[in-house]
Amino acid sequence: MMEKKNIDWENLDFNYIKTDKRYVSTYKNGKWDDGALIEDDMITMSECACVLQYAQTIFEGLKAYTTQDGKIVVFRPDLNAERLANSSKRMEMPVFPEERFIDAVVQTVKANAAYVPPYGTGATLYLRPYMFGINPVIGVKPADEFQFRIFATPVGPYFKGGAKPLTIKISDFDRAAPNGTGFIKAGLNYAMSLHAIVTAHNEGFAENMYLDPKTRTKVEETGGANFLFVTKDNKIVTPKSNSILPSITRRSLMTVAKDYLGYEVEEREVYLDELGNFAECGLCGTAAVISPVGKINDHGKEICFPSGMEEMGPVTKKLYDTLTGMQMGKLDAPEGWIKVIE
Ligand SMILES: *Cc1c(COP(=O)(O)O)cnc(C)c1O
């Protein structure tokens, strides 16, 4: 067993901490090189690099953690590999082969195993795969040289002291255009959400609920998490739209709800004017798994869920406990969901 770094695991924040090794592979002259783990955390590039001028960059996010029986594992990295490939295609970037993506994840975690937080601390090793156009581009066109990288950074539990229900607002800003890039994990989607999130925070809200930009009548998602709703008769509903980013957490929770917990599940258009009919609401993403939403502010009018502002609703809690139980090795997960690193 490798000696762990001397880190106060229980008090980690969700901030970047430099670790020992990162993975890098370069695409040049039409092909990816062999890739390697390196120590240098700095990137040198042209002032005219495509990523700096035209934001040709995409990313992924996943976590490595220690299970109850002491194994280091990652959760469904094949889906991150697939999603990065889809993002690459939409952004005119070369696909990094999916099996190489998984191998790069394994190499990065192994090389930084001393930073994988111990079981029971609530902390995890966050992995950030990303790809960007690096050669100089001034006329508008895609780059022809790229880097695929993964760095790792230990992070604390997203919500210290348990998840308290959030209050969010309906945003007047849009996250993604109807035929735009909302369904891929492009840095540009986040760049344009920064003003909206700062505005929401300044007004005292935790997050924005974005609506479909065309009709502004349907629920899309927040800046970085998909919605799950629970009806009063315990059906799990998630919004359907081709401008939502397909969250791996949300897709996993829907499978768990249907196949393991026996709930009826439905992916359909969800209208703003039906929000008051739901019993529970949660935000799904890798960072927090599910963050409960207690209240939605629609231009001063409050939509309060019966689950209240003190704790997660009972169905949300059951979903959360089951998926995190699978991730932590306390419950059996579906075949192929847990990749053991060592
Ligand atoms: C990454 C992301 C999510 C969450 O996806 P997970 O795979 O569950 O981490 C949701 N929405 C957006 C916009 C995202 O970028």
mmCIF file of C-alpha atoms and ligand atoms in Angstrom:
data_model
loop_
_atom_site.group_PDB
_atom_site.id
_atom_site.type_symbol
_atom_site.label_atom_id
_atom_site.label_comp_id
_atom_site.label_asym_id
_atom_site.label_seq_id
_atom_site.Cartn_x
_atom_site.Cartn_y
_atom_site.Cartn_z
ATOM 1 C CA MET A 1 0.000 0.000 0.000
ATOM 2 C CA MET A 2 1.380 3.334 -1.087
ATOM 3 C CA GLU A 3 2.059 6.007 1.515
ATOM 4 C CA LYS A 4 -0.649 8.696 1.353
ATOM 5 C CA LYS A 5 0.247 12.386 1.174
ATOM 6 C CA ASN A 6 -0.004 14.367 4.366
ATOM 7 C CA ILE A 7 -3.290 16.110 3.556
ATOM 8 C CA ASP A 8 -6.110 17.097 5.904
ATOM 9 C CA TRP A 9 -8.617 15.005 3.881
ATOM 10 C CA GLU A 10 -11.621 15.934 6.030
ATOM 11 C CA ASN A 11 -11.146 19.651 5.404
ATOM 12 C CA LEU A 12 -10.429 19.722 1.684
ATOM 13 C CA ASP A 13 -12.360 22.251 -0.396
ATOM 14 C CA PHE A 14 -13.401 21.986 -4.030
ATOM 15 C CA ASN A 15 -10.217 23.744 -5.165
ATOM 16 C CA TYR A 16 -7.274 22.885 -7.393
ATOM 17 C CA ILE A 17 -4.259 21.330 -5.692
ATOM 18 C CA LYS A 18 -1.302 20.391 -7.863
ATOM 19 C CA THR A 19 -0.518 16.661 -7.833
ATOM 20 C CA ASP A 20 2.616 14.785 -8.956
ATOM 21 C CA LYS A 21 1.797 13.581 -12.463
ATOM 22 C CA ARG A 22 -0.462 14.465 -15.366
ATOM 23 C CA TYR A 23 -1.097 12.672 -18.645
ATOM 24 C CA VAL A 24 -0.507 14.347 -21.998
ATOM 25 C CA SER A 25 -0.858 13.200 -25.590
ATOM 26 C CA THR A 26 -0.326 15.465 -28.614
ATOM 27 C CA TYR A 27 -2.069 15.293 -31.977
ATOM 28 C CA LYS A 28 0.108 16.466 -34.853
ATOM 29 C CA ASN A 29 0.350 15.658 -38.566
ATOM 30 C CA GLY A 30 -2.935 13.792 -38.388
ATOM 31 C CA LYS A 31 -2.150 11.431 -35.515
ATOM 32 C CA TRP A 32 -1.963 11.095 -31.745
ATOM 33 C CA ASP A 33 1.450 10.358 -30.230
ATOM 34 C CA ASP A 34 1.934 7.603 -27.632
ATOM 35 C CA GLY A 35 1.133 9.856 -24.662
ATOM 36 C CA ALA A 36 3.058 10.047 -21.390
ATOM 37 C CA LEU A 37 2.858 11.022 -17.738
ATOM 38 C CA ILE A 38 4.784 14.226 -17.059
ATOM 39 C CA GLU A 39 5.642 16.321 -14.016
ATOM 40 C CA ASP A 40 5.409 19.834 -15.483
ATOM 41 C CA ASP A 41 2.023 21.376 -14.709
ATOM 42 C CA MET A 42 2.623 24.389 -16.981
ATOM 43 C CA ILE A 43 1.621 24.573 -20.647
ATOM 44 C CA THR A 44 3.540 26.748 -23.084
ATOM 45 C CA MET A 45 1.747 27.739 -26.262
ATOM 46 C CA SER A 46 1.584 30.394 -28.957
ATOM 47 C CA GLU A 47 -0.172 33.646 -28.080
ATOM 48 C CA CYS A 48 -2.331 32.838 -31.120
ATOM 49 C CA ALA A 49 -3.255 29.275 -30.029
ATOM 50 C CA CYS A 50 -6.744 28.369 -31.249
ATOM 51 C CA VAL A 51 -7.915 27.662 -27.687
ATOM 52 C CA LEU A 52 -6.993 31.197 -26.597
ATOM 53 C CA GLN A 53 -8.547 32.979 -29.568
ATOM 54 C CA TYR A 54 -11.555 30.851 -30.483
ATOM 55 C CA ALA A 55 -12.124 28.681 -27.392
ATOM 56 C CA GLN A 56 -11.702 25.343 -29.137
ATOM 57 C CA THR A 57 -11.681 23.311 -25.930
ATOM 58 C CA ILE A 58 -13.741 20.508 -24.379
ATOM 59 C CA PHE A 59 -13.511 18.653 -21.093
ATOM 60 C CA GLU A 60 -14.765 15.844 -18.879
ATOM 61 C CA GLY A 61 -14.973 15.295 -15.126
ATOM 62 C CA LEU A 62 -14.921 12.101 -13.094
ATOM 63 C CA LYS A 63 -13.717 10.911 -9.702
ATOM 64 C CA ALA A 64 -11.439 8.237 -8.299
ATOM 65 C CA TYR A 65 -12.067 7.185 -4.722
ATOM 66 C CA THR A 66 -11.414 4.483 -2.175
ATOM 67 C CA THR A 67 -14.123 1.909 -1.569
ATOM 68 C CA GLN A 68 -15.076 0.386 1.779
ATOM 69 C CA ASP A 69 -12.732 -2.561 1.147
ATOM 70 C CA GLY A 70 -9.793 -0.304 0.259
ATOM 71 C CA LYS A 71 -9.794 -0.482 -3.540
ATOM 72 C CA ILE A 72 -9.230 2.559 -5.727
ATOM 73 C CA VAL A 73 -11.978 2.747 -8.337
ATOM 74 C CA VAL A 74 -13.479 5.076 -10.965
ATOM 75 C CA PHE A 75 -17.142 5.203 -11.970
ATOM 76 C CA ARG A 76 -18.123 4.455 -15.604
ATOM 77 C CA PRO A 77 -15.091 6.056 -17.337
ATOM 78 C CA ASP A 78 -16.253 4.482 -20.623
ATOM 79 C CA LEU A 79 -19.134 6.974 -20.676
ATOM 80 C CA ASN A 80 -16.738 9.909 -20.213
ATOM 81 C CA ALA A 81 -14.657 8.518 -23.094
ATOM 82 C CA GLU A 82 -17.729 8.292 -25.292
ATOM 83 C CA ARG A 83 -18.968 11.757 -24.352
ATOM 84 C CA LEU A 84 -15.554 13.331 -25.028
ATOM 85 C CA ALA A 85 -15.607 11.668 -28.460
ATOM 86 C CA ASN A 86 -19.043 13.200 -29.127
ATOM 87 C CA SER A 87 -17.809 16.600 -27.958
ATOM 88 C CA SER A 88 -14.750 16.276 -30.248
ATOM 89 C CA LYS A 89 -16.887 15.634 -33.312
ATOM 90 C CA ARG A 90 -19.135 18.661 -32.707
ATOM 91 C CA MET A 91 -16.077 20.884 -32.108
ATOM 92 C CA GLU A 92 -14.091 19.724 -35.177
ATOM 93 C CA MET A 93 -11.442 18.093 -32.996
ATOM 94 C CA PRO A 94 -9.839 14.672 -33.482
ATOM 95 C CA VAL A 95 -11.308 11.871 -31.377
ATOM 96 C CA PHE A 96 -8.987 10.522 -28.700
ATOM 97 C CA PRO A 97 -9.617 6.754 -28.939
ATOM 98 C CA GLU A 98 -12.013 5.637 -26.216
ATOM 99 C CA GLU A 99 -9.896 2.705 -24.994
ATOM 100 C CA ARG A 100 -6.874 5.033 -24.798
ATOM 101 C CA PHE A 101 -8.957 7.487 -22.757
ATOM 102 C CA ILE A 102 -9.672 4.770 -20.194
ATOM 103 C CA ASP A 103 -6.007 3.727 -20.147
ATOM 104 C CA ALA A 104 -4.978 7.366 -19.605
ATOM 105 C CA VAL A 105 -7.424 7.629 -16.673
ATOM 106 C CA VAL A 106 -5.929 4.488 -15.122
ATOM 107 C CA GLN A 107 -2.357 5.758 -15.605
ATOM 108 C CA THR A 108 -3.185 9.169 -14.099
ATOM 109 C CA VAL A 109 -4.871 7.669 -11.041
ATOM 110 C CA LYS A 110 -2.066 5.138 -10.459
ATOM 111 C CA ALA A 111 0.587 7.831 -10.750
ATOM 112 C CA ASN A 112 -1.258 9.946 -8.166
ATOM 113 C CA ALA A 113 -2.502 7.132 -5.918
ATOM 114 C CA ALA A 114 -0.985 8.899 -2.903
ATOM 115 C CA TYR A 115 -3.570 11.647 -3.443
ATOM 116 C CA VAL A 116 -6.638 9.375 -3.553
ATOM 117 C CA PRO A 117 -8.431 10.203 -0.290
ATOM 118 C CA PRO A 118 -9.012 7.359 2.180
ATOM 119 C CA TYR A 119 -12.461 5.771 2.499
ATOM 120 C CA GLY A 120 -14.833 7.546 4.824
ATOM 121 C CA THR A 121 -13.391 11.055 4.470
ATOM 122 C CA GLY A 122 -15.986 12.108 1.886
ATOM 123 C CA ALA A 123 -13.118 13.399 -0.253
ATOM 124 C CA THR A 124 -12.232 12.092 -3.734
ATOM 125 C CA LEU A 125 -9.570 12.509 -6.401
ATOM 126 C CA TYR A 126 -11.210 14.590 -9.116
ATOM 127 C CA LEU A 127 -9.995 13.852 -12.651
ATOM 128 C CA ARG A 128 -10.176 16.454 -15.355
ATOM 129 C CA PRO A 129 -9.637 15.149 -18.901
ATOM 130 C CA TYR A 130 -9.589 17.946 -21.485
ATOM 131 C CA MET A 131 -8.558 18.670 -25.046
ATOM 132 C CA PHE A 132 -7.740 21.898 -26.851
ATOM 133 C CA GLY A 133 -6.435 23.306 -30.140
ATOM 134 C CA ILE A 134 -2.893 24.523 -29.530
ATOM 135 C CA ASN A 135 -1.373 25.741 -32.823
ATOM 136 C CA PRO A 136 -1.699 29.376 -33.964
ATOM 137 C CA VAL A 137 -5.003 30.085 -35.761
ATOM 138 C CA ILE A 138 -6.035 33.591 -36.779
ATOM 139 C CA GLY A 139 -8.419 33.051 -39.708
ATOM 140 C CA VAL A 140 -11.491 31.317 -38.304
ATOM 141 C CA LYS A 141 -10.956 27.569 -38.673
ATOM 142 C CA PRO A 142 -10.220 24.604 -36.415
ATOM 143 C CA ALA A 143 -6.696 24.018 -35.111
ATOM 144 C CA ASP A 144 -4.720 21.134 -36.563
ATOM 145 C CA GLU A 145 -2.603 20.417 -33.494
ATOM 146 C CA PHE A 146 -4.231 19.410 -30.231
ATOM 147 C CA GLN A 147 -3.386 18.256 -26.745
ATOM 148 C CA PHE A 148 -5.379 15.737 -24.748
ATOM 149 C CA ARG A 149 -4.564 15.934 -21.058
ATOM 150 C CA ILE A 150 -5.743 14.632 -17.702
ATOM 151 C CA PHE A 151 -4.849 16.152 -14.373
ATOM 152 C CA ALA A 152 -5.939 14.970 -10.949
ATOM 153 C CA THR A 153 -6.716 17.045 -7.872
ATOM 154 C CA PRO A 154 -8.034 15.923 -4.470
ATOM 155 C CA VAL A 155 -11.334 17.572 -3.541
ATOM 156 C CA GLY A 156 -13.523 17.611 -0.468
ATOM 157 C CA PRO A 157 -17.181 16.605 -0.366
ATOM 158 C CA TYR A 158 -19.196 19.077 -2.418
ATOM 159 C CA PHE A 159 -21.438 19.825 0.546
ATOM 160 C CA LYS A 160 -19.741 19.859 3.913
ATOM 161 C CA GLY A 161 -21.969 18.636 6.716
ATOM 162 C CA GLY A 162 -24.521 17.108 4.363
ATOM 163 C CA ALA A 163 -26.606 18.440 1.541
ATOM 164 C CA LYS A 164 -29.049 21.171 2.571
ATOM 165 C CA PRO A 165 -31.752 21.913 -0.008
ATOM 166 C CA LEU A 166 -30.866 24.752 -2.362
ATOM 167 C CA THR A 167 -32.851 27.738 -3.505
ATOM 168 C CA ILE A 168 -32.423 28.398 -7.211
ATOM 169 C CA LYS A 169 -33.825 30.951 -9.638
ATOM 170 C CA ILE A 170 -35.255 30.850 -13.118
ATOM 171 C CA SER A 171 -32.677 32.622 -15.232
ATOM 172 C CA ASP A 172 -33.412 35.229 -17.876
ATOM 173 C CA PHE A 173 -30.163 34.230 -19.574
ATOM 174 C CA ASP A 174 -29.901 31.246 -21.891
ATOM 175 C CA ARG A 175 -27.358 28.462 -21.520
ATOM 176 C CA ALA A 176 -27.490 26.913 -24.971
ATOM 177 C CA ALA A 177 -29.084 27.702 -28.322
ATOM 178 C CA PRO A 178 -31.641 25.252 -29.786
ATOM 179 C CA ASN A 179 -29.183 23.829 -32.326
ATOM 180 C CA GLY A 180 -26.034 24.892 -30.497
ATOM 181 C CA THR A 181 -23.531 23.114 -28.266
ATOM 182 C CA GLY A 182 -25.593 22.461 -25.137
ATOM 183 C CA PHE A 183 -25.344 18.674 -25.512
ATOM 184 C CA ILE A 184 -21.530 18.604 -25.465
ATOM 185 C CA LYS A 185 -19.076 19.451 -22.689
ATOM 186 C CA ALA A 186 -17.505 22.518 -24.282
ATOM 187 C CA GLY A 187 -15.694 25.140 -22.222
ATOM 188 C CA LEU A 188 -17.593 27.799 -24.151
ATOM 189 C CA ASN A 189 -20.894 26.718 -22.534
ATOM 190 C CA TYR A 190 -19.360 27.558 -19.174
ATOM 191 C CA ALA A 191 -17.812 30.836 -20.362
ATOM 192 C CA MET A 192 -21.227 32.133 -21.279
ATOM 193 C CA SER A 193 -22.794 30.958 -18.025
ATOM 194 C CA LEU A 194 -20.350 32.854 -15.786
ATOM 195 C CA HIS A 195 -22.249 36.153 -15.846
ATOM 196 C CA ALA A 196 -25.520 34.343 -15.151
ATOM 197 C CA ILE A 197 -24.085 32.432 -12.181
ATOM 198 C CA VAL A 198 -22.430 35.521 -10.672
ATOM 199 C CA THR A 199 -25.729 37.375 -11.067
ATOM 200 C CA ALA A 200 -27.649 34.545 -9.366
ATOM 201 C CA HIS A 201 -25.126 34.356 -6.503
ATOM 202 C CA ASN A 202 -25.282 38.127 -5.998
ATOM 203 C CA GLU A 203 -29.046 37.816 -5.657
ATOM 204 C CA GLY A 204 -28.630 35.055 -3.049
ATOM 205 C CA PHE A 205 -29.433 32.019 -5.216
ATOM 206 C CA ALA A 206 -27.322 28.867 -5.393
ATOM 207 C CA GLU A 207 -27.933 28.140 -9.076
ATOM 208 C CA ASN A 208 -29.854 29.028 -12.219
ATOM 209 C CA MET A 209 -32.590 26.988 -13.813
ATOM 210 C CA TYR A 210 -32.241 27.599 -17.539
ATOM 211 C CA LEU A 211 -35.255 27.324 -19.830
ATOM 212 C CA ASP A 212 -35.411 26.311 -23.459
ATOM 213 C CA PRO A 213 -34.350 29.486 -25.294
ATOM 214 C CA LYS A 214 -36.898 29.113 -28.084
ATOM 215 C CA THR A 215 -40.152 29.114 -26.103
ATOM 216 C CA ARG A 216 -38.942 29.781 -22.524
ATOM 217 C CA THR A 217 -41.646 27.421 -21.281
ATOM 218 C CA LYS A 218 -39.619 24.233 -20.689
ATOM 219 C CA VAL A 219 -36.956 23.250 -18.156
ATOM 220 C CA GLU A 220 -33.446 22.555 -19.461
ATOM 221 C CA GLU A 221 -30.804 22.271 -16.720
ATOM 222 C CA THR A 222 -28.504 24.360 -14.507
ATOM 223 C CA GLY A 223 -25.035 25.475 -15.575
ATOM 224 C CA GLY A 224 -23.512 22.140 -14.619
ATOM 225 C CA ALA A 225 -26.166 19.683 -13.468
ATOM 226 C CA ASN A 226 -29.282 17.958 -14.865
ATOM 227 C CA PHE A 227 -32.670 18.011 -13.116
ATOM 228 C CA LEU A 228 -34.536 15.076 -11.619
ATOM 229 C CA PHE A 229 -38.085 15.560 -10.362
ATOM 230 C CA VAL A 230 -40.218 13.229 -8.296
ATOM 231 C CA THR A 231 -43.987 13.324 -8.808
ATOM 232 C CA LYS A 232 -46.430 13.087 -5.898
ATOM 233 C CA ASP A 233 -47.068 9.448 -6.865
ATOM 234 C CA ASN A 234 -43.316 8.664 -6.841
ATOM 235 C CA LYS A 235 -42.515 8.690 -10.522
ATOM 236 C CA ILE A 236 -39.039 9.960 -11.473
ATOM 237 C CA VAL A 237 -39.091 12.531 -14.279
ATOM 238 C CA THR A 238 -36.142 14.129 -16.093
ATOM 239 C CA PRO A 239 -36.371 16.786 -18.817
ATOM 240 C CA LYS A 240 -35.862 15.718 -22.422
ATOM 241 C CA SER A 241 -34.179 18.175 -24.772
ATOM 242 C CA ASN A 242 -31.398 17.971 -27.322
ATOM 243 C CA SER A 243 -29.644 20.957 -25.765
ATOM 244 C CA ILE A 244 -29.124 19.316 -22.343
ATOM 245 C CA LEU A 245 -25.711 17.834 -21.508
ATOM 246 C CA PRO A 246 -26.274 14.091 -20.941
ATOM 247 C CA SER A 247 -25.158 13.740 -17.320
ATOM 248 C CA ILE A 248 -23.658 10.345 -16.508
ATOM 249 C CA THR A 249 -24.904 10.708 -12.928
ATOM 250 C CA ARG A 250 -28.462 11.411 -14.098
ATOM 251 C CA ARG A 251 -28.433 8.479 -16.538
ATOM 252 C CA SER A 252 -27.072 6.186 -13.794
ATOM 253 C CA LEU A 253 -29.699 7.390 -11.310
ATOM 254 C CA MET A 254 -32.486 6.716 -13.824
ATOM 255 C CA THR A 255 -31.195 3.145 -14.270
ATOM 256 C CA VAL A 256 -30.917 2.647 -10.507
ATOM 257 C CA ALA A 257 -34.431 4.052 -9.990
ATOM 258 C CA LYS A 258 -35.985 1.777 -12.594
ATOM 259 C CA ASP A 259 -34.006 -1.470 -12.340
ATOM 260 C CA TYR A 260 -32.966 -1.532 -8.686
ATOM 261 C CA LEU A 261 -35.615 0.442 -6.826
ATOM 262 C CA GLY A 262 -38.624 -0.309 -9.028
ATOM 263 C CA TYR A 263 -39.686 3.287 -9.695
ATOM 264 C CA GLU A 264 -41.399 4.323 -12.867
ATOM 265 C CA VAL A 265 -39.062 6.665 -14.763
ATOM 266 C CA GLU A 266 -39.798 9.088 -17.562
ATOM 267 C CA GLU A 267 -37.672 11.331 -19.794
ATOM 268 C CA ARG A 268 -39.996 13.931 -21.265
ATOM 269 C CA GLU A 269 -40.459 17.638 -21.812
ATOM 270 C CA VAL A 270 -41.012 19.315 -18.448
ATOM 271 C CA TYR A 271 -42.939 22.590 -18.468
ATOM 272 C CA LEU A 272 -42.259 25.516 -16.186
ATOM 273 C CA ASP A 273 -45.939 25.733 -15.280
ATOM 274 C CA GLU A 274 -46.033 22.155 -13.936
ATOM 275 C CA LEU A 275 -43.128 22.559 -11.472
ATOM 276 C CA GLY A 276 -45.539 23.174 -8.607
ATOM 277 C CA ASN A 277 -46.939 19.658 -9.046
ATOM 278 C CA PHE A 278 -43.701 17.877 -8.145
ATOM 279 C CA ALA A 279 -42.899 16.557 -4.676
ATOM 280 C CA GLU A 280 -39.079 16.645 -4.924
ATOM 281 C CA CYS A 281 -36.391 18.139 -7.102
ATOM 282 C CA GLY A 282 -32.672 17.432 -7.352
ATOM 283 C CA LEU A 283 -29.618 18.427 -9.387
ATOM 284 C CA CYS A 284 -27.439 15.611 -10.720
ATOM 285 C CA GLY A 285 -23.740 15.736 -11.484
ATOM 286 C CA THR A 286 -20.448 14.057 -10.629
ATOM 287 C CA ALA A 287 -19.437 16.627 -8.017
ATOM 288 C CA ALA A 288 -22.368 16.176 -5.601
ATOM 289 C CA VAL A 289 -24.256 13.180 -7.098
ATOM 290 C CA ILE A 290 -27.610 14.772 -6.138
ATOM 291 C CA SER A 291 -28.117 18.202 -4.630
ATOM 292 C CA PRO A 292 -31.664 18.625 -3.361
ATOM 293 C CA VAL A 293 -33.586 21.729 -4.443
ATOM 294 C CA GLY A 294 -36.094 23.045 -1.910
ATOM 295 C CA LYS A 295 -37.312 26.172 -3.644
ATOM 296 C CA ILE A 296 -37.375 27.720 -7.121
ATOM 297 C CA ASN A 297 -37.809 31.473 -7.478
ATOM 298 C CA ASP A 298 -39.627 32.465 -10.661
ATOM 299 C CA HIS A 299 -39.271 36.265 -10.788
ATOM 300 C CA GLY A 300 -40.373 36.688 -7.197
ATOM 301 C CA LYS A 301 -42.961 33.904 -7.200
ATOM 302 C CA GLU A 302 -41.784 30.958 -5.094
ATOM 303 C CA ILE A 303 -42.286 27.339 -5.992
ATOM 304 C CA CYS A 304 -41.694 25.364 -2.778
ATOM 305 C CA PHE A 305 -41.354 21.596 -2.862
ATOM 306 C CA PRO A 306 -43.109 19.612 -0.098
ATOM 307 C CA SER A 307 -39.726 18.042 0.786
ATOM 308 C CA GLY A 308 -38.888 21.409 2.369
ATOM 309 C CA MET A 309 -35.668 23.270 3.182
ATOM 310 C CA GLU A 310 -34.239 20.982 5.876
ATOM 311 C CA GLU A 311 -33.319 17.749 4.147
ATOM 312 C CA MET A 312 -33.413 15.740 0.933
ATOM 313 C CA GLY A 313 -36.801 14.380 -0.045
ATOM 314 C CA PRO A 314 -37.291 10.672 0.747
ATOM 315 C CA VAL A 315 -37.106 9.439 -2.864
ATOM 316 C CA THR A 316 -34.115 11.645 -3.671
ATOM 317 C CA LYS A 317 -32.420 10.295 -0.550
ATOM 318 C CA LYS A 318 -33.073 6.698 -1.556
ATOM 319 C CA LEU A 319 -31.612 7.335 -5.021
ATOM 320 C CA TYR A 320 -28.617 9.101 -3.498
ATOM 321 C CA ASP A 321 -27.950 6.359 -0.947
ATOM 322 C CA THR A 322 -28.249 3.608 -3.545
ATOM 323 C CA LEU A 323 -25.944 5.158 -6.140
ATOM 324 C CA THR A 324 -23.323 6.288 -3.615
ATOM 325 C CA GLY A 325 -23.580 2.848 -1.963
ATOM 326 C CA MET A 326 -22.728 1.267 -5.318
ATOM 327 C CA GLN A 327 -19.885 3.708 -5.881
ATOM 328 C CA MET A 328 -18.412 3.054 -2.453
ATOM 329 C CA GLY A 329 -18.621 -0.733 -2.821
ATOM 330 C CA LYS A 330 -21.326 -1.186 -0.185
ATOM 331 C CA LEU A 331 -23.928 -2.335 -2.736
ATOM 332 C CA ASP A 332 -23.525 -4.369 -5.914
ATOM 333 C CA ALA A 333 -23.391 -2.147 -8.980
ATOM 334 C CA PRO A 334 -24.476 -3.109 -12.494
ATOM 335 C CA GLU A 335 -21.848 -4.957 -14.536
ATOM 336 C CA GLY A 336 -19.111 -2.633 -15.792
ATOM 337 C CA TRP A 337 -19.988 0.436 -13.715
ATOM 338 C CA ILE A 338 -17.042 0.249 -11.313
ATOM 339 C CA LYS A 339 -13.544 0.133 -12.772
ATOM 340 C CA VAL A 340 -10.984 -1.074 -10.233
ATOM 341 C CA ILE A 341 -7.610 0.648 -10.616
ATOM 342 C CA GLU A 342 -5.615 -1.332 -8.088
HETATM 343 C C1 LIG B 1 -20.788 17.896 -16.672
HETATM 344 C C2 LIG B 1 -22.165 18.454 -16.743
HETATM 345 C C3 LIG B 1 -23.250 17.851 -16.090
HETATM 346 C C4 LIG B 1 -23.098 16.659 -15.179
HETATM 347 O O1 LIG B 1 -22.670 15.522 -15.840
HETATM 348 P P1 LIG B 1 -22.053 14.283 -15.029
HETATM 349 O O2 LIG B 1 -21.602 13.371 -16.107
HETATM 350 O O3 LIG B 1 -23.145 13.703 -14.235
HETATM 351 O O4 LIG B 1 -20.951 14.821 -14.187
HETATM 352 C C5 LIG B 1 -24.507 18.403 -16.264
HETATM 353 N N1 LIG B 1 -24.685 19.519 -17.008
HETATM 354 C C6 LIG B 1 -23.666 20.138 -17.627
HETATM 355 C C7 LIG B 1 -23.935 21.363 -18.417
HETATM 356 C C8 LIG B 1 -22.377 19.624 -17.523
HETATM 357 O O5 LIG B 1 -21.373 20.262 -18.145
#
